[in-house]
Coordinates of C-alpha atoms in Angstrom, one line a residue:
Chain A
X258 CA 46.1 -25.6 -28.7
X259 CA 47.3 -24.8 -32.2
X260 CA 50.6 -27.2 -32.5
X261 CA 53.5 -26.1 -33.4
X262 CA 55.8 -29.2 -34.2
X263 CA 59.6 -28.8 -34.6
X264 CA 61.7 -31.7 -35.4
X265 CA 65.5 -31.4 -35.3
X266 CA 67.3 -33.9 -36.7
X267 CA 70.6 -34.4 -39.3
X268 CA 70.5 -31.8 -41.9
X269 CA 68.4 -32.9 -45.1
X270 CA 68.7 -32.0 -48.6
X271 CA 66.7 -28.9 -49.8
X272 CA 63.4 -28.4 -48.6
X273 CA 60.8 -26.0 -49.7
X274 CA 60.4 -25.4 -46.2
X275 CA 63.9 -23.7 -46.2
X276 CA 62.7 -21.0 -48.4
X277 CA 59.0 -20.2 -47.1
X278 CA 60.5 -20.4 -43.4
X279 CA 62.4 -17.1 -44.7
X280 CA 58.7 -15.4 -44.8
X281 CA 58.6 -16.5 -40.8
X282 CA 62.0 -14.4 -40.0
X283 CA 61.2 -11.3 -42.4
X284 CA 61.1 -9.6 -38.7
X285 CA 64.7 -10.4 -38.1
X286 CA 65.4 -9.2 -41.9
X287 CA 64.7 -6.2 -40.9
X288 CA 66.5 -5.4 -37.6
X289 CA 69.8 -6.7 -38.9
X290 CA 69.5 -4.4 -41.9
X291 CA 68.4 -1.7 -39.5
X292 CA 70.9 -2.7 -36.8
X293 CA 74.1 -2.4 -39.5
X294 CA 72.9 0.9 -40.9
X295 CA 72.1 2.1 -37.3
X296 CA 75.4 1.1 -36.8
X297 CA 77.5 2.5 -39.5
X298 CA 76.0 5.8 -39.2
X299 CA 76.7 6.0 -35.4
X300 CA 80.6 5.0 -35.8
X301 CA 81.3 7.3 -38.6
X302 CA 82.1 10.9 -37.9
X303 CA 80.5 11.8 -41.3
X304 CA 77.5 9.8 -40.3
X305 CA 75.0 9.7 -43.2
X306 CA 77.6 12.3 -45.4
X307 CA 80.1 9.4 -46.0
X308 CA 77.1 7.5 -48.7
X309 CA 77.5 10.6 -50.7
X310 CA 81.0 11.6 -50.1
X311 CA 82.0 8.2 -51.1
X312 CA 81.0 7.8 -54.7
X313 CA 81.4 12.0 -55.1
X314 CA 84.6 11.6 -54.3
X315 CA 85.6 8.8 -56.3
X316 CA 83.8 10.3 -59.2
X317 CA 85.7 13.3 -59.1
X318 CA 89.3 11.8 -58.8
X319 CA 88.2 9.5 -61.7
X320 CA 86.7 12.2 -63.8
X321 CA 89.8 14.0 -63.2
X322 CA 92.3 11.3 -64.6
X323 CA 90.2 9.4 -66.8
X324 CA 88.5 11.4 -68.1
X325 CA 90.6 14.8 -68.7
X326 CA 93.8 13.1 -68.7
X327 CA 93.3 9.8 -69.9
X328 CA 90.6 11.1 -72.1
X329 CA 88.2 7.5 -72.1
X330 CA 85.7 7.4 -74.6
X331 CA 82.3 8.0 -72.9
X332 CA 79.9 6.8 -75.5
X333 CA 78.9 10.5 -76.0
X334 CA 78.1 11.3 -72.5
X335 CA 79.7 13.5 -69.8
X336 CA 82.4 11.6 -68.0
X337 CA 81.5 12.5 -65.1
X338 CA 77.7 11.3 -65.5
X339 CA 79.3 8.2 -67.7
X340 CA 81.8 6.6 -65.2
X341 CA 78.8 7.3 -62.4
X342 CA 76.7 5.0 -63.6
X343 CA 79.5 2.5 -63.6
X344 CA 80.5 3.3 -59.7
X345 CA 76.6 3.2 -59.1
X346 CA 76.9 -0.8 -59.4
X347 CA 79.8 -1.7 -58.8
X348 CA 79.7 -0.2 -55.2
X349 CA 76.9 -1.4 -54.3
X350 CA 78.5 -5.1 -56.1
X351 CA 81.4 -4.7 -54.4
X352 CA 80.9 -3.2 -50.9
X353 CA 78.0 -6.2 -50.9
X354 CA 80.4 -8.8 -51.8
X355 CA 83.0 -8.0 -49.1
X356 CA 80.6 -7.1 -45.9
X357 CA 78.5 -10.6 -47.2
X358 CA 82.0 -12.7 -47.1
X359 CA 82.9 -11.8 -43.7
X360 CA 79.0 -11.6 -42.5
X361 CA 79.5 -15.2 -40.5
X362 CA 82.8 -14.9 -39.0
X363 CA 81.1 -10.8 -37.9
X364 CA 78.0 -12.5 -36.3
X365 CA 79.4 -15.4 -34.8
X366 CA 78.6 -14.3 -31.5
X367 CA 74.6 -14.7 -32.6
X368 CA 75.0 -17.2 -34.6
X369 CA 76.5 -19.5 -32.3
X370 CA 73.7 -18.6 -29.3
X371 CA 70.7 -18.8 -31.9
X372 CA 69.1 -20.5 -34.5
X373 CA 67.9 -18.8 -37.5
X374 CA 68.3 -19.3 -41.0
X375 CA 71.9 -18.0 -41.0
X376 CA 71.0 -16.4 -45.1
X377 CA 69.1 -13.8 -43.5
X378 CA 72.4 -12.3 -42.9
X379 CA 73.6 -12.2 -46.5
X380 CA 70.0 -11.3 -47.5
X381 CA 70.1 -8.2 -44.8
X382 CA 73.3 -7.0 -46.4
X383 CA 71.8 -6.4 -49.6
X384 CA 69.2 -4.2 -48.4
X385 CA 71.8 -2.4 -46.4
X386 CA 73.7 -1.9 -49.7
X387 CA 70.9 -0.8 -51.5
X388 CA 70.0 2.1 -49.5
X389 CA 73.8 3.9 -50.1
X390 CA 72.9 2.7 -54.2
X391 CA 69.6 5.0 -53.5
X392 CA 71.0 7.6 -52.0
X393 CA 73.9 7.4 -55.1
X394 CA 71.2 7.5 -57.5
X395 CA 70.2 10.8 -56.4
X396 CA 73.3 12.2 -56.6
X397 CA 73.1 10.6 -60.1
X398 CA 70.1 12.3 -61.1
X399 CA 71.6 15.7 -60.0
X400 CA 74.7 15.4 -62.0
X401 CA 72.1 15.1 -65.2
X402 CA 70.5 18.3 -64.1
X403 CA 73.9 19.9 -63.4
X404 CA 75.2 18.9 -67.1
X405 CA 71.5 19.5 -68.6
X406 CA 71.9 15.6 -69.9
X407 CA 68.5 14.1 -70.6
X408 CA 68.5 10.3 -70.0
X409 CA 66.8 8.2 -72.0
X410 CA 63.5 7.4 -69.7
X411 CA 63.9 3.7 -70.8
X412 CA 66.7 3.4 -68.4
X413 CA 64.8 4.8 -65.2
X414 CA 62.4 1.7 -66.5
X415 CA 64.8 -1.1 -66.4
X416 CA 66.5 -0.4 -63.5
X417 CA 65.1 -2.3 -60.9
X418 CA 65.8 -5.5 -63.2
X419 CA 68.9 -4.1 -62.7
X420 CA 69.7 -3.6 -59.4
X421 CA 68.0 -7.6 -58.9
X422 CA 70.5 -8.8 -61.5
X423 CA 73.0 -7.0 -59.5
X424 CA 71.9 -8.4 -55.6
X425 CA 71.8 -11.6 -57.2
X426 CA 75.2 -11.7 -58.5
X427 CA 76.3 -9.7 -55.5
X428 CA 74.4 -12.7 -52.7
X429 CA 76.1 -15.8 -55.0
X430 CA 79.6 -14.4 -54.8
X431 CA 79.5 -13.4 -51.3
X432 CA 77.7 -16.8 -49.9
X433 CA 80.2 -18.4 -51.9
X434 CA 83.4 -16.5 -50.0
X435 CA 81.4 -16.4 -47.0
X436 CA 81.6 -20.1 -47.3
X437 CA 85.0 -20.3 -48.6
X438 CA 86.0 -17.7 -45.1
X439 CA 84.2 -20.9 -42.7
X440 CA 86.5 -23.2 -44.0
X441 CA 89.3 -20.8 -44.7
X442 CA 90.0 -18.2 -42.7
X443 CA 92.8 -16.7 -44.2
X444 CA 90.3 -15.7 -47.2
X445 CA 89.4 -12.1 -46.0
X446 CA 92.6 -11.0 -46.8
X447 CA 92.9 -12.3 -50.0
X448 CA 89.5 -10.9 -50.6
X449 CA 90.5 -7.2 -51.3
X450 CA 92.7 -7.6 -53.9
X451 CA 90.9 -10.1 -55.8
X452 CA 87.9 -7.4 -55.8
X453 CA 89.9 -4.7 -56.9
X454 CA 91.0 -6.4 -59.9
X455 CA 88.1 -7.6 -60.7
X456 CA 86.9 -3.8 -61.1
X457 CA 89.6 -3.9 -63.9
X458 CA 88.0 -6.6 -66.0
X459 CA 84.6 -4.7 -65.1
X460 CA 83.8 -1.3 -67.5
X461 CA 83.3 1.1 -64.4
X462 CA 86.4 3.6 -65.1
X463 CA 86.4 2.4 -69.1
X464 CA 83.7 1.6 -72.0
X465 CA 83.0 -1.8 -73.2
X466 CA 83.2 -0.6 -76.5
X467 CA 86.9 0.0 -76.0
X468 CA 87.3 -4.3 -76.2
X469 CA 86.0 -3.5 -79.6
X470 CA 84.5 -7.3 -81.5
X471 CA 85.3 -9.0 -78.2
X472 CA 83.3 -6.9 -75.8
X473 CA 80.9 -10.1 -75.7
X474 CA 82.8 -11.5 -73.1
X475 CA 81.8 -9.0 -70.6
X476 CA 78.5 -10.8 -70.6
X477 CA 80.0 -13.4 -69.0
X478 CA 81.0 -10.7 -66.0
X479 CA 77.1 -10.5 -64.3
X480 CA 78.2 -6.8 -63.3
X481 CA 80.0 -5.9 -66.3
X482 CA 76.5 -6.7 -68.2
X483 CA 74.6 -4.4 -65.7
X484 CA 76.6 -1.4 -66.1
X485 CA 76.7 -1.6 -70.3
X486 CA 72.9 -2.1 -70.3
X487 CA 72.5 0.7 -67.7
X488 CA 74.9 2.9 -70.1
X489 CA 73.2 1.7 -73.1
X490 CA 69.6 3.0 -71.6
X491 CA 70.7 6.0 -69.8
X492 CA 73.2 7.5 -72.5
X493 CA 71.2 5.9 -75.5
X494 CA 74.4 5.8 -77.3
X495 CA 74.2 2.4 -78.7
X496 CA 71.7 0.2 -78.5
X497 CA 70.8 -2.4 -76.1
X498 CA 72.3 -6.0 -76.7
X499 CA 69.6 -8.3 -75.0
X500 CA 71.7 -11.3 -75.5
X501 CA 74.4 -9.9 -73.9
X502 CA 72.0 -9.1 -71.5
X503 CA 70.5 -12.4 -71.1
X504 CA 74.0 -14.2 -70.9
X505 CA 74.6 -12.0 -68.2
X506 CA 71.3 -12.9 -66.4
X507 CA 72.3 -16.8 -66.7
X508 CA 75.4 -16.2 -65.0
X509 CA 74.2 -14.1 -62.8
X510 CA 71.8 -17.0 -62.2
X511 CA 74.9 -19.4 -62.0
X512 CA 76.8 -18.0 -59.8
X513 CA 73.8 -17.8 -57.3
X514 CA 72.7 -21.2 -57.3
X515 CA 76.9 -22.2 -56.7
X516 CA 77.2 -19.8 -53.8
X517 CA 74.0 -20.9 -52.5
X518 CA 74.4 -24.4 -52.7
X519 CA 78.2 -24.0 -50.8
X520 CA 76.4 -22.3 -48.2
X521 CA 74.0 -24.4 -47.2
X522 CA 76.7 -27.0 -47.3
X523 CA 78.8 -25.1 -45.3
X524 CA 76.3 -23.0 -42.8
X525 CA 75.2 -26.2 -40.5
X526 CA 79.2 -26.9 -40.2
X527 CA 79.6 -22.8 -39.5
X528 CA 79.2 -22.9 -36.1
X529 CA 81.6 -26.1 -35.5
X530 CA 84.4 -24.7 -37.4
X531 CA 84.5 -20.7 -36.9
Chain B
X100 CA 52.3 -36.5 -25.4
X101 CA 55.7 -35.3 -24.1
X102 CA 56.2 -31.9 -24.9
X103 CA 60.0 -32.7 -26.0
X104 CA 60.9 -36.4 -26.7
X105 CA 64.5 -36.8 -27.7
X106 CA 65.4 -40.1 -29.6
X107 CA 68.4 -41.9 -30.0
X108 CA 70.3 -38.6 -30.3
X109 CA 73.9 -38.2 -30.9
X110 CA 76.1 -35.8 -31.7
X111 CA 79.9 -36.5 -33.0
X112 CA 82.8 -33.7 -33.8
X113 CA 85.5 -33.9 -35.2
X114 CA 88.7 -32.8 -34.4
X115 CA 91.1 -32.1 -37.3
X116 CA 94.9 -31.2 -36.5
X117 CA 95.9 -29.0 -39.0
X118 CA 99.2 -28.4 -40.2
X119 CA 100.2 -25.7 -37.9
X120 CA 97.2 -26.4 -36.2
X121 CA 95.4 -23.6 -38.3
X122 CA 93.3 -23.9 -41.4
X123 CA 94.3 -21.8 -44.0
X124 CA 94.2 -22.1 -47.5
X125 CA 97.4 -20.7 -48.0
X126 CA 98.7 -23.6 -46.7
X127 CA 96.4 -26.3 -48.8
X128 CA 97.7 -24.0 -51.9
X129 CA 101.1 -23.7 -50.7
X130 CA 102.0 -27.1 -50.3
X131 CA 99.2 -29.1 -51.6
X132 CA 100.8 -32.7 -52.0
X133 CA 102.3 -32.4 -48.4
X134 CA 98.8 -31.1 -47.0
X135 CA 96.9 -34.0 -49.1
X136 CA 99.4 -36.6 -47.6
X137 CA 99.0 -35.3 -44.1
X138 CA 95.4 -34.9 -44.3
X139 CA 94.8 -38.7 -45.5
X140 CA 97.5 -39.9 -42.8
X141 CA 96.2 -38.0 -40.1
X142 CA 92.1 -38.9 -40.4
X143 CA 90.5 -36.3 -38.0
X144 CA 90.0 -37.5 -34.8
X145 CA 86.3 -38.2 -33.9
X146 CA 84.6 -37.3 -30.2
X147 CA 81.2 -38.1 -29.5
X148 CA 79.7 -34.9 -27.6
X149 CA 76.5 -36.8 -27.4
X150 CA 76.2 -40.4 -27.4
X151 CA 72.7 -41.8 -28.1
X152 CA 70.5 -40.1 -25.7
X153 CA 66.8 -40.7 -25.4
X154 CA 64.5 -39.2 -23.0
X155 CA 61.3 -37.5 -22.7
X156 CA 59.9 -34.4 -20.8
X157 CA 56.6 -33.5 -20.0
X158 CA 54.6 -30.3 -20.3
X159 CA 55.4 -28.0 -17.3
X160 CA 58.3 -29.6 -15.8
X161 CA 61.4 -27.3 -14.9
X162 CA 64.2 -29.8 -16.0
X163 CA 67.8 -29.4 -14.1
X164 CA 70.7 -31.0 -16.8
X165 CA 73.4 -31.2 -14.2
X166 CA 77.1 -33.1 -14.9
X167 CA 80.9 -32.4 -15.3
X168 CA 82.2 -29.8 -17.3
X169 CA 82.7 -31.8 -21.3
X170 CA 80.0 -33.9 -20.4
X171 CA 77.8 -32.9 -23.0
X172 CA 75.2 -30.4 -21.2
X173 CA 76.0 -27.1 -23.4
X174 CA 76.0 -29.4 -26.7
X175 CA 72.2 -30.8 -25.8
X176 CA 71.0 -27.3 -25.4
X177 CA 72.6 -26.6 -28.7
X178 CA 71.3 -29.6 -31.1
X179 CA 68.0 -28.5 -29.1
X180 CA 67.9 -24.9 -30.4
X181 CA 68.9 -25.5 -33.3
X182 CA 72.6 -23.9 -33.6
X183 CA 74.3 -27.0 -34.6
X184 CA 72.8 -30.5 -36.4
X185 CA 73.1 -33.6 -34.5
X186 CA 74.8 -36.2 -36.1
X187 CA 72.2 -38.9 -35.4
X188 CA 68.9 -39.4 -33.6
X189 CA 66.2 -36.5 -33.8
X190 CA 64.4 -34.9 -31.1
X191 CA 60.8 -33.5 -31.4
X192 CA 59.9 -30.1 -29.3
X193 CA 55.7 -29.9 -29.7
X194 CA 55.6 -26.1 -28.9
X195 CA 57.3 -23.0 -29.7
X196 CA 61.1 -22.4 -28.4
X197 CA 63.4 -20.3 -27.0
X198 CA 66.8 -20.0 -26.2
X199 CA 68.4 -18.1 -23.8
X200 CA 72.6 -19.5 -24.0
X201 CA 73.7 -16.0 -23.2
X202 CA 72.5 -13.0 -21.9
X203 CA 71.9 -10.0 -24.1
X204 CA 72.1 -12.4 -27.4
X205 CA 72.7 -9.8 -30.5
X206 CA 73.3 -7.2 -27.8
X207 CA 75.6 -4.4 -30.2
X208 CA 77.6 -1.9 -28.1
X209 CA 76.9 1.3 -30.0
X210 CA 73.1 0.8 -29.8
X211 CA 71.0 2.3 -27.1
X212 CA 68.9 0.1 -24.2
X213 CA 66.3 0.9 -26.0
X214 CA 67.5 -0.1 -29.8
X215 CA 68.8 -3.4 -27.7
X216 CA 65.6 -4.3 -26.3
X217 CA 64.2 -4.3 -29.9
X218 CA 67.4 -5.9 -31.6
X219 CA 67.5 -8.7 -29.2
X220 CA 64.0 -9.7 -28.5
X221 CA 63.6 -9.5 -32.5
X222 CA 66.5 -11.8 -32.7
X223 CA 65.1 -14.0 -29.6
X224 CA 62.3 -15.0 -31.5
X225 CA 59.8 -12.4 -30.7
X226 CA 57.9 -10.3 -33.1
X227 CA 58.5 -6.4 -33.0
X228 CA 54.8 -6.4 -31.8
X229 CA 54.9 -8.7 -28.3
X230 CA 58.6 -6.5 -27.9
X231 CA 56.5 -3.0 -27.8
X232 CA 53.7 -4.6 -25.9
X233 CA 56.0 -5.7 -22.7
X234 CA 58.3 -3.1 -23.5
X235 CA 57.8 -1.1 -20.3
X236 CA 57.6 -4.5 -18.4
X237 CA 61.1 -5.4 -19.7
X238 CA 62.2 -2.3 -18.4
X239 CA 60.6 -2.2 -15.1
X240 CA 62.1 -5.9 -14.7
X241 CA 65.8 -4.5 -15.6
X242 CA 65.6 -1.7 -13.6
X243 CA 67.5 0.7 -15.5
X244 CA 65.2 3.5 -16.5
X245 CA 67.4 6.5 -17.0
X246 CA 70.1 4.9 -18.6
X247 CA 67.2 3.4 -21.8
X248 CA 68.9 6.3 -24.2
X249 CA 72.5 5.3 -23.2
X250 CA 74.5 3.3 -26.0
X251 CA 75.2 -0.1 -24.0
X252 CA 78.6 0.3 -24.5
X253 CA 78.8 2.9 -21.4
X254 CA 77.1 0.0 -18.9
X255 CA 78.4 -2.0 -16.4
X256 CA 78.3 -5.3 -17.0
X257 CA 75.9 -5.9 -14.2
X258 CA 73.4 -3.9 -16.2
X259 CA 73.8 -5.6 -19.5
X260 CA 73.3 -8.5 -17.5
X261 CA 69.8 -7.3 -16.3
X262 CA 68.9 -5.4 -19.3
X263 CA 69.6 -8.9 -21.0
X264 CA 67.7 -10.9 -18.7
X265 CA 64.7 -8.7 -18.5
X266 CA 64.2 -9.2 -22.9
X267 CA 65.1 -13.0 -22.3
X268 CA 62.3 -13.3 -19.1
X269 CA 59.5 -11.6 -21.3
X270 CA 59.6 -14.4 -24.1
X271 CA 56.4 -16.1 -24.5
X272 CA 57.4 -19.6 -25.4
X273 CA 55.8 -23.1 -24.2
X274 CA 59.9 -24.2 -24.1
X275 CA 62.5 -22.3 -22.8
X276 CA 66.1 -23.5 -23.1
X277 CA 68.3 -21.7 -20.9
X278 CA 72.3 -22.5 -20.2
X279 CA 74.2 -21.3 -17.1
X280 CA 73.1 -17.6 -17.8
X281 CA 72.6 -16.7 -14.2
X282 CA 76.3 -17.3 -13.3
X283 CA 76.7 -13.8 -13.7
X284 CA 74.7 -10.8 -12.1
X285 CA 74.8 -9.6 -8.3
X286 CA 72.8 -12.4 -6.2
X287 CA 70.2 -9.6 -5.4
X288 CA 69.2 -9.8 -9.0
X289 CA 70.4 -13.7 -9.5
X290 CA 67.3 -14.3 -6.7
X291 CA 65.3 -12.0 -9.0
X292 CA 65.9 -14.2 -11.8
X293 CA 65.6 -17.3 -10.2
X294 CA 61.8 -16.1 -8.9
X295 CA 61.2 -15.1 -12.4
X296 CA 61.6 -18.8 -13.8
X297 CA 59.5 -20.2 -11.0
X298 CA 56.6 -17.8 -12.1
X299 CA 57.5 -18.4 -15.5
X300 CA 56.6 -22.1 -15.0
X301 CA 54.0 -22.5 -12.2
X302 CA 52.0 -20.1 -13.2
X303 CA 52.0 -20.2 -17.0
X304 CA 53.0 -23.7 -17.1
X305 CA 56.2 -23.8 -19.1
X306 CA 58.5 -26.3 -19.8
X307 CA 62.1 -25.0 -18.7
X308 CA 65.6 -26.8 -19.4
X309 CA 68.0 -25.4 -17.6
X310 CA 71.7 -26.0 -17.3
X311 CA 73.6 -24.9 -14.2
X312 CA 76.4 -25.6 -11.8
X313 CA 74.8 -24.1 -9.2
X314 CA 73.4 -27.0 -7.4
X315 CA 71.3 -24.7 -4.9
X316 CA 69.4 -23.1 -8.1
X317 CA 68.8 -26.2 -9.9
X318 CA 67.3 -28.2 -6.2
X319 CA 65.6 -24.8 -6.2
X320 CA 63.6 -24.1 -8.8
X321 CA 63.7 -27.6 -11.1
X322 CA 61.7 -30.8 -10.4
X323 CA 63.1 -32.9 -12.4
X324 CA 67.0 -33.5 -13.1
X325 CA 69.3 -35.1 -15.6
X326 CA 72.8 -36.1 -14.7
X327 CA 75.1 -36.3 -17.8
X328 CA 78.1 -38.7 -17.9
X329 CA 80.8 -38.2 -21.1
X330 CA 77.5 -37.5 -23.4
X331 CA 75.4 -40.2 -22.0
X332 CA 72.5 -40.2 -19.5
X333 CA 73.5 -41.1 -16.2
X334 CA 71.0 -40.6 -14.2
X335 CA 67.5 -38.9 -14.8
X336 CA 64.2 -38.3 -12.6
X337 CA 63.1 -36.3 -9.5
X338 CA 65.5 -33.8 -8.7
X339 CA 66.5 -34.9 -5.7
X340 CA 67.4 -38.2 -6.8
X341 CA 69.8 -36.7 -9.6
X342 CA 71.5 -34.2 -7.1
X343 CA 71.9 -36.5 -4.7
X344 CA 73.9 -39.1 -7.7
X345 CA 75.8 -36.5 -9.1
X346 CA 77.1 -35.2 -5.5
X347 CA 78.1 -38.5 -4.6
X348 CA 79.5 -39.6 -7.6
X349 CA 81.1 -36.1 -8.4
X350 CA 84.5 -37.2 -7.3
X351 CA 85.0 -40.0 -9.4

């Protein structure tokens, strides 16, 4: 009889097991992603419309201000096409972060009748997320037919790194509220405003040109980095800055391995304390 | 070799009284030298839900964990599945597990019977594979047929129940772990349930613990008992032994 030996005892440090025991639950993965998109499209009226009305929308009111009003520099594009790109990520950033933060407190009723490892929620979130960011890429790739804009091809190349530089920034930050929502539960209200202005500090609406000599700092900002490099390919108005780029790979990097570590600090207490 | 030996195992929680009784960072931020006073004053209280328990069980036994309400039954099951660490002690389970602490675990109200089925087998610890292959035996066993395409939000509870059930009976495990789940449901289908266990363990030779106040069920189906006593072992072997110590000591 082929053994299968499972030995519960006080919570160890990291294991290597903890990450290839993800492989054993790719199953689960799965159905939660399917589960929350089953979901979502069976609660909304608009059903499946709402992942395109969403960003449309939002493009047009910004378009509208920003870009006829206000008049934002584009770096040479259409606005419309220009501030897409930016809503592109930080959509999928955003609405990532929030739905991970509040992912525990949402499943409590599983979590606290099964074991599995409890990042499998996060993890599903993303790939939940990154179906709407699809989907918004399509709509993307019409509005360049629409304006007869021709991309530069490089940007269809890097963006998968991309999108993993975003879902990497988007999984730290969120384990690390969803951590901070265990312990605090007065978090998730805080949570909304805090993400909106952090879409000021991020170039979505506005050009990181427009900060001029100190537009380095927007390295520093893992999602800020994304959409200038995703501009920079696309619009192949400026070049690329790589360094910027990799600065906003390490912290992209950074703030993972903090929200990771606070989770599994705080997940085996989860079920104690929610 | 015992299919589960449990060694030394304790669990210990601890009870922190808040200011206001609610934990909120508003309230650490707000007044942080009063909260950092209070919180070094008022050290949290600690409760042992499990105090140093050691026993083994063998391969096909049907194991009856009987006691008081607070005295510890619930948080076994749990350390044993995995939901929450104990704080001391290990316990080693030489097989796969299951647990079954509720019926229709992961259950979502919008999704159909048949999404369900899927959701919560998947989420059970099946693969989406063994869920297909018994998934017209877990809907024979639930008995609710023409209702498969109905979101489970338009049920009666006494169908969740069953549809629940029905997933939880078809789980292939060597250990299942199951907590008063059969408190609910009509006792048509509670007789069911029961008769599904005993099959579940004669004839395939599982190892079943299983936590009830239903004294009847437990001298029913289990041969072996445990009595718990404010997290400790009082009194563990044949079934009849345990029932009979934990009736006549109930009152005290």
């Amino acid at each position: 009889m082929p053994e299968i030996i499972k030995i519960i005892q006080p919570k160890e440090k990291f294991h290597w097991r903890d990450i290839t025991e993800l492989w054993k639950f790719r199953e689960l993965l799965y159905f939660f992603a399917w589960r929350d998109i089953k979901v979502r499209y069976k609660q909304t009226i608009v059903g499946i419309g709402w992942v395109i009305f969403q960003p449309f929308i939002s493009m047009v009111v910004f378009t509208v201000f920003f870009g006829n009003f206000a008049k934002m520099p584009t770096d040479g594009a259409p606005y419309p096409i220009f501030v897409f790109i930016g809503l592109l990520f930080w959509q999928f950033f955003s609405t990532a972060v929030s739905d991970i933060s509040i992912c525990l407190i949402n499943n409590h009723h599983i979590i606290s009748k099964v074991y599995f490892p409890r990042i499998i929620l996060p993890i599903s979130i993303i790939f939940t997320r990154l179906i709407d960011l699809f989907v918004a890429t399509g709509i993307l790739i019409i509005l360049m037919i629409y304006y007869r804009f021709m991309p530069g091809l490089t940007g269809f190349l890097i963006f998968p790194v991309l999108i993993l530089i975003s879902s990497m920034a988007a999984l730290g930050l969120g384990l690390f509220f969803a951590s901070l929502n265990v312990k605090y539960h007065d978090i998730r209200f805080v949570l909304p405003f805090f993400i909106q202005l952090m879409m000021f500090v991020t170039p979505v609406v506005y050009s990181s040109s427009i900060l001029g000599q100190y537009s380095w700092i927007m390295a520093f900002n893992p999602i800020g980095g994304v959409i200038k490099t995703a501009r920079s390919e696309f619009l192949h108005s400026f070049a690329t800055n790589w360094t910027q780029l990799g600065l906003s790979v390490l912290a992209c990097v950074a703030m993972f391995v903090v929200g990771w570590m606070y989770f599994r600090v705080t997940e085996k207490a989860s079920v104690d304390t929610l | 070799m015992s299919i589960i030996s449990i060694q030394n195992l304790s669990k210990r929680y601890l009870i922190r009284h808040d200011i206001g009784g609610y934990a909120g960072l508003r309230e650490r931020l707000a007044h942080p030298i009063k909260s950092f006073q209070y919180r070094m004053k008022n050290k949290p209280e600690e409760f042992w839900a499990l105090n140093d328990i050691s026993f083994d069980i063998e391969k096909g036994d049907v194991v009856g964990i009987i006691g008081k309400n607070g005295s510890g039954k619930s948080t076994l099951l749990k350390v044993l599945s995995q939901i929450t660490p104990p704080t001391r002690g290990k316990a080693i389970l030489r097989g796969k597990s299951a647990s079954l602490l509720e019926v229709g675990t992961g259950f979502h109200p919008e999704l159909s019977g048949r999404e369900n089925i899927y959701l919560s087998g998947v989420i059970l610890g099946m693969t989406r594979k063994e869920v297909s292959e018994k998934f017209d035996e877990i809907v024979a066993f639930s008995g609710i047929e023409q209702f498969l395409d109905t979101p489970v939000k338009y049920y009666s509870s006494g169908m969740g129940v069953r549809l629940g059930f029905a997933v939880a009976a078809h789980l292939d495990t060597d250990i299942l772990i199951i907590d008063e789940v059969l408190a609910v449901g009509d006792a048509e289908f509670q007789k069911k349930c029961l008769g599904k266990m005993d099959d579940i363990s004669k004839k395939q030779g599982r190892t079943i613990l299983f936590v009830s106040h239903d004294i009847d069920a437990v001298k029913n189906i289990c041969n072996k008992g445990i009595c718990m006593k404010s997290g400790t072992i009082a009194r563990s072997g044949d079934i009849d032994n345990v029932v009979d110590y934990y009736l006549n000591n109930k009152d005290n």
